[in-house]
mmCIF file of C-alpha atoms and ligand atoms in Angstrom:
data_model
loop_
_atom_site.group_PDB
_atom_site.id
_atom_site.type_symbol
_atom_site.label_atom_id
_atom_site.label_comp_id
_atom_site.label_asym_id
_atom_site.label_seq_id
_atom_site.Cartn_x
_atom_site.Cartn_y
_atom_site.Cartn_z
ATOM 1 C CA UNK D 1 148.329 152.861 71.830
ATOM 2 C CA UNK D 2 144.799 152.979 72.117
ATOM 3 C CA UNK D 3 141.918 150.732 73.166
ATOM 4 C CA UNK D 4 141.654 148.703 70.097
ATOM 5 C CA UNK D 5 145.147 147.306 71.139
ATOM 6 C CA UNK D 6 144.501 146.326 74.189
ATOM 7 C CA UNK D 7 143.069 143.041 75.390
ATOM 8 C CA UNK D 8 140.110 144.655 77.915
ATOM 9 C CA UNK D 9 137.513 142.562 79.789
ATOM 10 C CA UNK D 10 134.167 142.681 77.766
ATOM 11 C CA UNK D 11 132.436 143.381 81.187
ATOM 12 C CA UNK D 12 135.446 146.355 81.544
ATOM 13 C CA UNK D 13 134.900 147.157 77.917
ATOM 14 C CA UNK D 14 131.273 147.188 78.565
ATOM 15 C CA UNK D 15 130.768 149.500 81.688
ATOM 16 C CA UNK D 16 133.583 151.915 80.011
ATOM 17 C CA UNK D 17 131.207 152.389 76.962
ATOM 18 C CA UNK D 18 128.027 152.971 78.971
ATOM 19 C CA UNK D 19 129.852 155.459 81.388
ATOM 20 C CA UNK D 20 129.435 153.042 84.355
ATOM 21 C CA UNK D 21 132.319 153.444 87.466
ATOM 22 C CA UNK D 22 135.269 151.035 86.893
ATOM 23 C CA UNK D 23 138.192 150.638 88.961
ATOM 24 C CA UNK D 24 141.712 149.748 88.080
ATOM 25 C CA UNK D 25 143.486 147.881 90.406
ATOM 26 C CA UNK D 26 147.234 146.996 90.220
ATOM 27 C CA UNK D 27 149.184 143.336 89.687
ATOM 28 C CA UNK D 28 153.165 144.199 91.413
ATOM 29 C CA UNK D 29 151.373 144.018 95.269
ATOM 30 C CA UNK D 30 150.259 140.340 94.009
ATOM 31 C CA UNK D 31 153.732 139.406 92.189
ATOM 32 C CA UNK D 32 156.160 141.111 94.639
ATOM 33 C CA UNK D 33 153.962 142.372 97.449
ATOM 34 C CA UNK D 34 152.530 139.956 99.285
ATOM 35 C CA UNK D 35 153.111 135.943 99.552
ATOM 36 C CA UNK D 36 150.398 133.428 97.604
ATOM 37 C CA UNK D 37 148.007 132.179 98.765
ATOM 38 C CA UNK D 38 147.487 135.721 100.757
ATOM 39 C CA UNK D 39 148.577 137.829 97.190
ATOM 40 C CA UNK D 40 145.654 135.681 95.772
ATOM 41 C CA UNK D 41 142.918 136.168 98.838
ATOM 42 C CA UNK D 42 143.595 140.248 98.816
ATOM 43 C CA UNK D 43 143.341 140.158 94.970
ATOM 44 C CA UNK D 44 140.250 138.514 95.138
ATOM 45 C CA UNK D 45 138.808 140.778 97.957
ATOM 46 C CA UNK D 46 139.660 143.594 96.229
ATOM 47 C CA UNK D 47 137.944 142.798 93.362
ATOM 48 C CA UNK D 48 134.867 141.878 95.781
ATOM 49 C CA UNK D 49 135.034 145.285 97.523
ATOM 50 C CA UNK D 50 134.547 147.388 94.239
ATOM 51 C CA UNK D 51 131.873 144.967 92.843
ATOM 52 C CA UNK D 52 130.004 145.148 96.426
ATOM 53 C CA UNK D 53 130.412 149.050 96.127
ATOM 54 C CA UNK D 54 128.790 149.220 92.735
ATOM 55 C CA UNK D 55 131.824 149.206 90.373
ATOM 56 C CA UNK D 56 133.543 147.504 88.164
ATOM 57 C CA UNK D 57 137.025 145.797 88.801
ATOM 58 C CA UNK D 58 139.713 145.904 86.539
ATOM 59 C CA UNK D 59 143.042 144.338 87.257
ATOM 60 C CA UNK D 60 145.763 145.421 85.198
ATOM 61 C CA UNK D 61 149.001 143.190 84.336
ATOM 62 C CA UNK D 62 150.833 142.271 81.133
ATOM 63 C CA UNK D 63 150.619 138.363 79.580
ATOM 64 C CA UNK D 64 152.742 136.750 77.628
ATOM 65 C CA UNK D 65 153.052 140.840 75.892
ATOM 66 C CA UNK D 66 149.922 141.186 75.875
ATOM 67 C CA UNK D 67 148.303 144.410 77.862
ATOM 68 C CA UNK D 68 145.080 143.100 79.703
ATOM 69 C CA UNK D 69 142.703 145.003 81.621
ATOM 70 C CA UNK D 70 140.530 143.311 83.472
ATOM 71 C CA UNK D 71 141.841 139.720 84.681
ATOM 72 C CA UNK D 72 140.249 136.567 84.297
ATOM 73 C CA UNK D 73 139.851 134.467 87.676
ATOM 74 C CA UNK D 74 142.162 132.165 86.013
ATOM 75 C CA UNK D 75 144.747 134.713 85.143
ATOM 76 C CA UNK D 76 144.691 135.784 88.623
ATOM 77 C CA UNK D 77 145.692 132.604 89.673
ATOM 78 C CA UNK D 78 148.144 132.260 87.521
ATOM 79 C CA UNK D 79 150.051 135.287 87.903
ATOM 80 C CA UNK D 80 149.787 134.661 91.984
ATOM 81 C CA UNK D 81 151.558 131.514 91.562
ATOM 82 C CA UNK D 82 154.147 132.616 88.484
ATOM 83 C CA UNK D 83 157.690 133.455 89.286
ATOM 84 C CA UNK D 84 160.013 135.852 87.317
ATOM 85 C CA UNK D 85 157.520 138.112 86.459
ATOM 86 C CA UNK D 86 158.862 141.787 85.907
ATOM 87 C CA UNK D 87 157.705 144.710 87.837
ATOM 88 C CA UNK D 88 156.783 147.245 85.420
ATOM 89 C CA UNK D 89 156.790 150.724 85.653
ATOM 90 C CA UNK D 90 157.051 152.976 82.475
ATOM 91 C CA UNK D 91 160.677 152.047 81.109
ATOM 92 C CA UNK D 92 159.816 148.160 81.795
ATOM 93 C CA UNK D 93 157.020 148.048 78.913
ATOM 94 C CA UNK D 94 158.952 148.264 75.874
ATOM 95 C CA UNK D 95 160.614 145.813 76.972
ATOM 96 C CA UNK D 96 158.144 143.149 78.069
ATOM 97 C CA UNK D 97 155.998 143.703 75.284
ATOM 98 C CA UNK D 98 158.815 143.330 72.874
ATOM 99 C CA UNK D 99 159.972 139.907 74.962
ATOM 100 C CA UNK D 100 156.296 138.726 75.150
ATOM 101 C CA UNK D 101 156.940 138.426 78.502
ATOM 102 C CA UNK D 102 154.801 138.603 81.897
ATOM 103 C CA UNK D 103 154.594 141.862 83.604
ATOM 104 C CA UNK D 104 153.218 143.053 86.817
ATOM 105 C CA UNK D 105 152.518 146.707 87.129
ATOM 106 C CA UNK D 106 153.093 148.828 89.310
ATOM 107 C CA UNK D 107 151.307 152.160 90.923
ATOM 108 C CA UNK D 108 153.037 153.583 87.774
ATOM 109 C CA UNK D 109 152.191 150.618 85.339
ATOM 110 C CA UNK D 110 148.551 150.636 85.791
ATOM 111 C CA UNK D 111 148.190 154.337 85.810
ATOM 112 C CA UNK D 112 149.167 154.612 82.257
ATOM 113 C CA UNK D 113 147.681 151.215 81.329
ATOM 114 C CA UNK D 114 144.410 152.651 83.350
ATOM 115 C CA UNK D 115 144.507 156.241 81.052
ATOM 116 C CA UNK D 116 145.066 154.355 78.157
ATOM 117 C CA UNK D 117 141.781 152.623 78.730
ATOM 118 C CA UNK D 118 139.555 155.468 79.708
ATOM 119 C CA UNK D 119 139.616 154.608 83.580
ATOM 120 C CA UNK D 120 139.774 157.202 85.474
ATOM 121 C CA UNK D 121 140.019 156.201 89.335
ATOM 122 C CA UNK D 122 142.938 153.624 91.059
ATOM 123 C CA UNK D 123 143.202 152.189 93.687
ATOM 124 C CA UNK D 124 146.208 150.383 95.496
ATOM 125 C CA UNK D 125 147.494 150.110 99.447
ATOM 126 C CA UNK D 126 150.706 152.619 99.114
ATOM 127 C CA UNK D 127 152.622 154.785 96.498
ATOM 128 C CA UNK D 128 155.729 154.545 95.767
ATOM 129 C CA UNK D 129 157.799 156.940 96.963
ATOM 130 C CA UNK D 130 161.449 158.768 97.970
ATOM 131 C CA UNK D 131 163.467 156.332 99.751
ATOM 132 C CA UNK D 132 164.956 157.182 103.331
ATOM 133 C CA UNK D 133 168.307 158.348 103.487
ATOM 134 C CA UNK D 134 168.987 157.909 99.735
ATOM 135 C CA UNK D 135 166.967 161.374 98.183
ATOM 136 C CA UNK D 136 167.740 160.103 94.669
ATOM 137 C CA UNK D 137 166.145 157.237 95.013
ATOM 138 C CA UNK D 138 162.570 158.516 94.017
ATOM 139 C CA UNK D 139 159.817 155.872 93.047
ATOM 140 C CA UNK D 140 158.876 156.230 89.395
ATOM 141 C CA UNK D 141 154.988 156.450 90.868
ATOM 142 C CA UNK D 142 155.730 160.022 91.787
ATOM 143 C CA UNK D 143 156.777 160.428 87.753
ATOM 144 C CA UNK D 144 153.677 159.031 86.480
ATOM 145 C CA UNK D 145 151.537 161.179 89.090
ATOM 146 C CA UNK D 146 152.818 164.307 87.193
ATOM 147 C CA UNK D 147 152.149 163.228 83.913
ATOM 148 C CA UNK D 148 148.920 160.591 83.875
ATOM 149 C CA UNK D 149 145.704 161.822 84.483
ATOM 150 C CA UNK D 150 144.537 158.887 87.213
ATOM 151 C CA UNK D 151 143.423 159.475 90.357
ATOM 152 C CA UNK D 152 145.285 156.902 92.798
ATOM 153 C CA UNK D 153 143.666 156.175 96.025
ATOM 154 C CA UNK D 154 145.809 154.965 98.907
ATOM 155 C CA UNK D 155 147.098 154.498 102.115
ATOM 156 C CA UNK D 156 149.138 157.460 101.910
ATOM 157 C CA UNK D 157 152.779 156.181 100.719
ATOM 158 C CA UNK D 158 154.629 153.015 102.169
ATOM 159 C CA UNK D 159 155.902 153.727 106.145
ATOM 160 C CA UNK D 160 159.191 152.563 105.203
ATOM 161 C CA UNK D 161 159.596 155.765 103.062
ATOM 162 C CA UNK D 162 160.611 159.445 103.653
ATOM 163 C CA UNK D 163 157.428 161.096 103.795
ATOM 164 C CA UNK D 164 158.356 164.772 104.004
ATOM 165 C CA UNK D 165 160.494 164.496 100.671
ATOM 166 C CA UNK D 166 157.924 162.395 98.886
ATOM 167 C CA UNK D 167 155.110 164.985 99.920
ATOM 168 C CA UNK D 168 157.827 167.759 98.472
ATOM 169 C CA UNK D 169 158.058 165.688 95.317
ATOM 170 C CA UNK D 170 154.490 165.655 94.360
ATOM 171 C CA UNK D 171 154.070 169.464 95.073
ATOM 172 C CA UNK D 172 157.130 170.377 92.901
ATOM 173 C CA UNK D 173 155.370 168.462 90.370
ATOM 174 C CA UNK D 174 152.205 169.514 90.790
ATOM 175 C CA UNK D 175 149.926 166.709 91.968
ATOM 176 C CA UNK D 176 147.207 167.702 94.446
ATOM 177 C CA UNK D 177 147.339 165.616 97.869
ATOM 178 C CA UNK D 178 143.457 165.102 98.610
ATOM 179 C CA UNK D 179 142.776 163.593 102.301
ATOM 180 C CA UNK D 180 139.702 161.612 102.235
ATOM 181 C CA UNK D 181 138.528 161.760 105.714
ATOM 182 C CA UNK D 182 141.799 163.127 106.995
ATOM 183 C CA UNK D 183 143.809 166.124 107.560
ATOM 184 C CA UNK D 184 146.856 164.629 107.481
ATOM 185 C CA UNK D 185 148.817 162.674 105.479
ATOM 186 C CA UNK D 186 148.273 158.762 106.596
ATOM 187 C CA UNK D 187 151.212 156.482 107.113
ATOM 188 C CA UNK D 188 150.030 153.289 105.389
ATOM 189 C CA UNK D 189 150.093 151.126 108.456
ATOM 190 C CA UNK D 190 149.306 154.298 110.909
ATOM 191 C CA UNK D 191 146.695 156.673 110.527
ATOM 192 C CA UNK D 192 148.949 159.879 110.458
ATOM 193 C CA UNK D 193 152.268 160.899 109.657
ATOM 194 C CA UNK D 194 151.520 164.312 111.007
ATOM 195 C CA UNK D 195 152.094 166.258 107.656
ATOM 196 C CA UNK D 196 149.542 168.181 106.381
ATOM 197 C CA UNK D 197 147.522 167.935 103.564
ATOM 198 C CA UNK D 198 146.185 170.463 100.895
ATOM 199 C CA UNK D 199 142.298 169.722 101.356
ATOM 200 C CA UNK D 200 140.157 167.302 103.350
ATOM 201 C CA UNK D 201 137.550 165.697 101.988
ATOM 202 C CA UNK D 202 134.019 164.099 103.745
ATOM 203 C CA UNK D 203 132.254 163.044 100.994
ATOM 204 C CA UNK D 204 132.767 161.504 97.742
ATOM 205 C CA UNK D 205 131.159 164.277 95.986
ATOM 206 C CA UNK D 206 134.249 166.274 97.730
ATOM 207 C CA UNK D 207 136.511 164.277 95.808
ATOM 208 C CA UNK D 208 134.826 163.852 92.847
ATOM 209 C CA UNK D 209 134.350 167.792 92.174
ATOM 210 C CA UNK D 210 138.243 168.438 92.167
ATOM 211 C CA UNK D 211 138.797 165.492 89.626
ATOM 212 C CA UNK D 212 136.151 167.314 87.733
ATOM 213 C CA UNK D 213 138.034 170.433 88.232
ATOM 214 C CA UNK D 214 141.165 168.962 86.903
ATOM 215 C CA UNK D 215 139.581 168.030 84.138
ATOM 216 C CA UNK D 216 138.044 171.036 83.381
ATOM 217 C CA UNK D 217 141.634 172.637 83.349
ATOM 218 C CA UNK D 218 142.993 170.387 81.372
ATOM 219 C CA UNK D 219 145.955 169.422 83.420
ATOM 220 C CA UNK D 220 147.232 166.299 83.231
ATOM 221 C CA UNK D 221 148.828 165.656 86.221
ATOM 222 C CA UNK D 222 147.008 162.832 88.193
ATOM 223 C CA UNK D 223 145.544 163.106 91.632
ATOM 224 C CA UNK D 224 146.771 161.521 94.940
ATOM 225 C CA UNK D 225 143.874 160.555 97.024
ATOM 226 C CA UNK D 226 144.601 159.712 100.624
ATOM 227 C CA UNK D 227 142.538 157.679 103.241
ATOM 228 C CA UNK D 228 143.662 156.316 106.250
ATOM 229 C CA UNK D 229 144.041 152.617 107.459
ATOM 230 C CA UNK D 230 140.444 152.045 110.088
ATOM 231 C CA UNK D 231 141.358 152.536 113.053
ATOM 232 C CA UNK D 232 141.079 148.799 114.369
ATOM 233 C CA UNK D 233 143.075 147.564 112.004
ATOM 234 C CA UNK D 234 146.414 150.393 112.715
ATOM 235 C CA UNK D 235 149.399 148.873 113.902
ATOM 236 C CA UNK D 236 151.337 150.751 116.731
ATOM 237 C CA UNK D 237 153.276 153.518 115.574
ATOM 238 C CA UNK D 238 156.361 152.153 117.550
ATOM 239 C CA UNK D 239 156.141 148.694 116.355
ATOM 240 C CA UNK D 240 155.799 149.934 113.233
ATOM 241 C CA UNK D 241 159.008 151.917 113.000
ATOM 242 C CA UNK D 242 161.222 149.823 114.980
ATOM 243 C CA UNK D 243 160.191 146.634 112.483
ATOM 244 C CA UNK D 244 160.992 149.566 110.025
ATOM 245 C CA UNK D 245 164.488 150.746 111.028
ATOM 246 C CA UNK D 246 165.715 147.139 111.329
ATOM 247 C CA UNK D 247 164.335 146.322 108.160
ATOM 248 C CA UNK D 248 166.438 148.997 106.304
ATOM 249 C CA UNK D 249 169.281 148.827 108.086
ATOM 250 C CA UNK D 250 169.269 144.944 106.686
ATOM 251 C CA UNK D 251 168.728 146.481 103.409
ATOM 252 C CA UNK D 252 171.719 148.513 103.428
ATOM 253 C CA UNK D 253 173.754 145.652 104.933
ATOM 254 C CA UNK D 254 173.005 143.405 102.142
ATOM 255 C CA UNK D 255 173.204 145.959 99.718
ATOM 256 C CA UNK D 256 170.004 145.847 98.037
ATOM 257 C CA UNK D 257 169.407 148.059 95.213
ATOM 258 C CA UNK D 258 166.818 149.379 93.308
ATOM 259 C CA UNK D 259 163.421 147.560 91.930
ATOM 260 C CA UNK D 260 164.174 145.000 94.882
ATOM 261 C CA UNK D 261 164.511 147.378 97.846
ATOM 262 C CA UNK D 262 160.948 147.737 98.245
ATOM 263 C CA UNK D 263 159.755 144.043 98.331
ATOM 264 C CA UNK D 264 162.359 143.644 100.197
ATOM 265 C CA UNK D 265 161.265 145.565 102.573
ATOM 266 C CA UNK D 266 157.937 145.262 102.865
ATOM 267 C CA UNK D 267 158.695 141.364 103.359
ATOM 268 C CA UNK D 268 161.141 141.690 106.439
ATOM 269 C CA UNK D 269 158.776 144.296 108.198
ATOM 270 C CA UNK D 270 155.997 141.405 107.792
ATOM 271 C CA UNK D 271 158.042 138.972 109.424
ATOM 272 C CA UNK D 272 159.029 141.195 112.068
ATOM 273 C CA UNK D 273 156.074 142.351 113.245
ATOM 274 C CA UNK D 274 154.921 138.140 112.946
ATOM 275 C CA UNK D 275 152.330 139.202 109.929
ATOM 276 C CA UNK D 276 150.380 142.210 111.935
ATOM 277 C CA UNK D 277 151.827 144.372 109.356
ATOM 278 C CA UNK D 278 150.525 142.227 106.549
ATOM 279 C CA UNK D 279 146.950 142.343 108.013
ATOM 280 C CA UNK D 280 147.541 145.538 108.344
ATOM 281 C CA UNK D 281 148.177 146.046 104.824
ATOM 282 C CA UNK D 282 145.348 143.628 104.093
ATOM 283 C CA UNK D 283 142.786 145.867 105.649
ATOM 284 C CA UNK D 284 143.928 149.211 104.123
ATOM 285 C CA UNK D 285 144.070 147.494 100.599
ATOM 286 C CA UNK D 286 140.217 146.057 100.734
ATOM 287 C CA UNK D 287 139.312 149.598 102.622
ATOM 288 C CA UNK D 288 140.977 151.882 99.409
ATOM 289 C CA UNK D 289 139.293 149.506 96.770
ATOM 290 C CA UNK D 290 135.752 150.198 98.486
ATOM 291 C CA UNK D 291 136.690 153.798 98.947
ATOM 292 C CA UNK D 292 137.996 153.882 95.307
ATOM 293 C CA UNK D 293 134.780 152.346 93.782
ATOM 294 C CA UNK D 294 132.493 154.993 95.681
ATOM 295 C CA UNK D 295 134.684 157.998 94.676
ATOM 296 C CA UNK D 296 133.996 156.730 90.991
ATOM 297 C CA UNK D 297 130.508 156.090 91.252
ATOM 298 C CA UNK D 298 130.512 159.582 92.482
ATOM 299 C CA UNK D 299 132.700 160.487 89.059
ATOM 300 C CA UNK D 300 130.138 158.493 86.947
ATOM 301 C CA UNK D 301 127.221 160.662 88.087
ATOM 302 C CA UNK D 302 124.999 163.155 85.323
HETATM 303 N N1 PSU Z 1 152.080 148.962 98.153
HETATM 304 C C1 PSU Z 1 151.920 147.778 98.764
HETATM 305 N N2 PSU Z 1 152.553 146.705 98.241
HETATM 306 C C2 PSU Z 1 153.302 146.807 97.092
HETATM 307 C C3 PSU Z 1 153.470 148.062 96.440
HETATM 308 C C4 PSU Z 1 152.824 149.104 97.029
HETATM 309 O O1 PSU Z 1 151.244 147.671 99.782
HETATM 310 O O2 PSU Z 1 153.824 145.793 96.650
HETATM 311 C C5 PSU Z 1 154.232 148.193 95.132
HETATM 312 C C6 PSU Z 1 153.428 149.110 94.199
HETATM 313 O O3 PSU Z 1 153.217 148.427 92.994
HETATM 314 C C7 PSU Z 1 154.309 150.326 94.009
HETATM 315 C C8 PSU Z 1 155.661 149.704 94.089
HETATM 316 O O4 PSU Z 1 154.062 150.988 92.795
HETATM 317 O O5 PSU Z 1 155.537 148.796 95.197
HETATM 318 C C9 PSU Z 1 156.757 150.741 94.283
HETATM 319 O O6 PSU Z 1 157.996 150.200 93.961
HETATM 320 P P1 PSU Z 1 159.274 151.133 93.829
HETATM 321 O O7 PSU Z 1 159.493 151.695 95.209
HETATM 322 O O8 PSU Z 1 160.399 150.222 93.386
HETATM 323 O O9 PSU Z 1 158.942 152.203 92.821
HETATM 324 MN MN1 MN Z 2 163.421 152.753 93.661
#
């Protein structure tokens, strides 16, 4: 698939040809990650965060089959409000492009969908990752960072996942772990899991040099970049966990099971901690889309 087959923005389409910074931003944290009308506000503010940084947005989803890159206000709005929308990762396009179906990608959806358009920077609140207490249970993010060329900024990955294994994960498959103004790796709704990194970065131009460098290799892994939550927006590290540990035990109780366990999740730690973890999530999402935007202007750069 290339270009021609996709349905990209004319601005997108524009700002790709003349070698301006774009930034792809994902659809699943709309769909299954957060509740309308916030899914809706944080999709928007996203989008206002790279423009306001000097880049170009580009939300990625699938419509009626249809890859698009670059959403339409109105397209935002609809997929905010739509219900039964798949959560695609790699093995769910064949089949919602055969179906003519909706699709909402995730961290692994809109990396290929962003490669297949020439982006070249990401940017979403947390990976996906390996799942606590069930090791096989490995996001297919971590996949698609050892094969897709993107470079993903984040939060680190979700707090509700096991961070040592997913950090052993993307070494085994070779995917650099760059800390944007950290040394560690950041918890999504903490600052720092404690686990270190393989570089720290201070300065766009940091960051932007080792995407080079990959390049330059030829490797086509992609590249994690990692930047912490600000500071006044953190939650607790105890509150945090305990709204954590309750929330998977739950999980287990009911028995939920694969693409479900982490919305799932993610919801019942929001009501726990009464929404501070979903302004918390709020924050770090509009903070990685401004970071994101400024790493690829960096990219963009003679
Ligand atoms: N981070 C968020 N909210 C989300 C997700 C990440 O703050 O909704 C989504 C991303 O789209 C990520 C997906 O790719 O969850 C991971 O799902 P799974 O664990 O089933 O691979
Ligand atoms: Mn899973």
């Amino acid at each position: 698939m290339d270009q021609k087959q996709l349905q990209i923005h004319p601005e997108v389409l524009d700002a790709l040809k003349n070698r301006r910074p774009v930034v792809a931003l994902e659809s699943t944290l709309i769909t299954h990650g957060l509740p309308y009308p916030v899914n809706l506000e944080v999709a928007s503010a996203m989008e206002k965060a790279v423009r306001d940084a000097g880049a170009v947005p580009a939300t990625i989803a699938v419509l009626k089959g249809r890859i698009t890159v670059g959403l339409t206000q109105d397209q935002l709005s609809y997929l905010a409000r739509a219900r039964d929308v798949r959560k695609c990762s790699r093995r769910d396009f064949p089949i919602v492009l055969a179906q003519q179906g909706d699709g909402a990608t995730t961290v692994a959806g809109t990396m290929i969908v962003a490669h297949m358009a020439g982006i070249r920077v990401f940017a979403t609140g947390g990976i996906g990752g390996v799942h606590r207490g069930h090791p096989f249970d490995v996001s297919a993010d971590l996949m698609e960072l050892a094969q897709t060329p993107v470079a993903v900024v984040c939060a680190g990955a979700k707090a509700i996942l096991d961070l040592p294994l997913t950090l052993e994960v993307l070494e085994t498959h070779g995917v650099p772990v760059v800390g944007y103004l950290c040394s560690t790796f950041p918890a999504f709704y903490t600052r720092d899991s404690g686990l270190p990194l393989d570089v720290r970065c201070d300065t766009f131009d940091e960051v932007a040099a080792i995407l080079r460098s990959r390049e330059t290799l030829g490797f086509q892994t992609g590249t994690l970049v990692a930047t912490p939550i600000p500071e006044k927006d953190e939650l607790p590290a105890p509150v945090a966990e305990k709204a954590i540990a309750q929330a998977l035990k739950e999980a287990e109780e009911r028995g939920v099971r694969g693409k479900e366990v982490t919305p799932f999740l993610l919801a019942r730690v929001s009501e726990l901690t009464h929404e501070e973890s979903r302004t918390a999530n709020v924050a770090l999402l509009e903070n990685n889309a401004r970071v994101a935007a400024q790493i690829a202007g960096a990219l963009a750069a003679p």
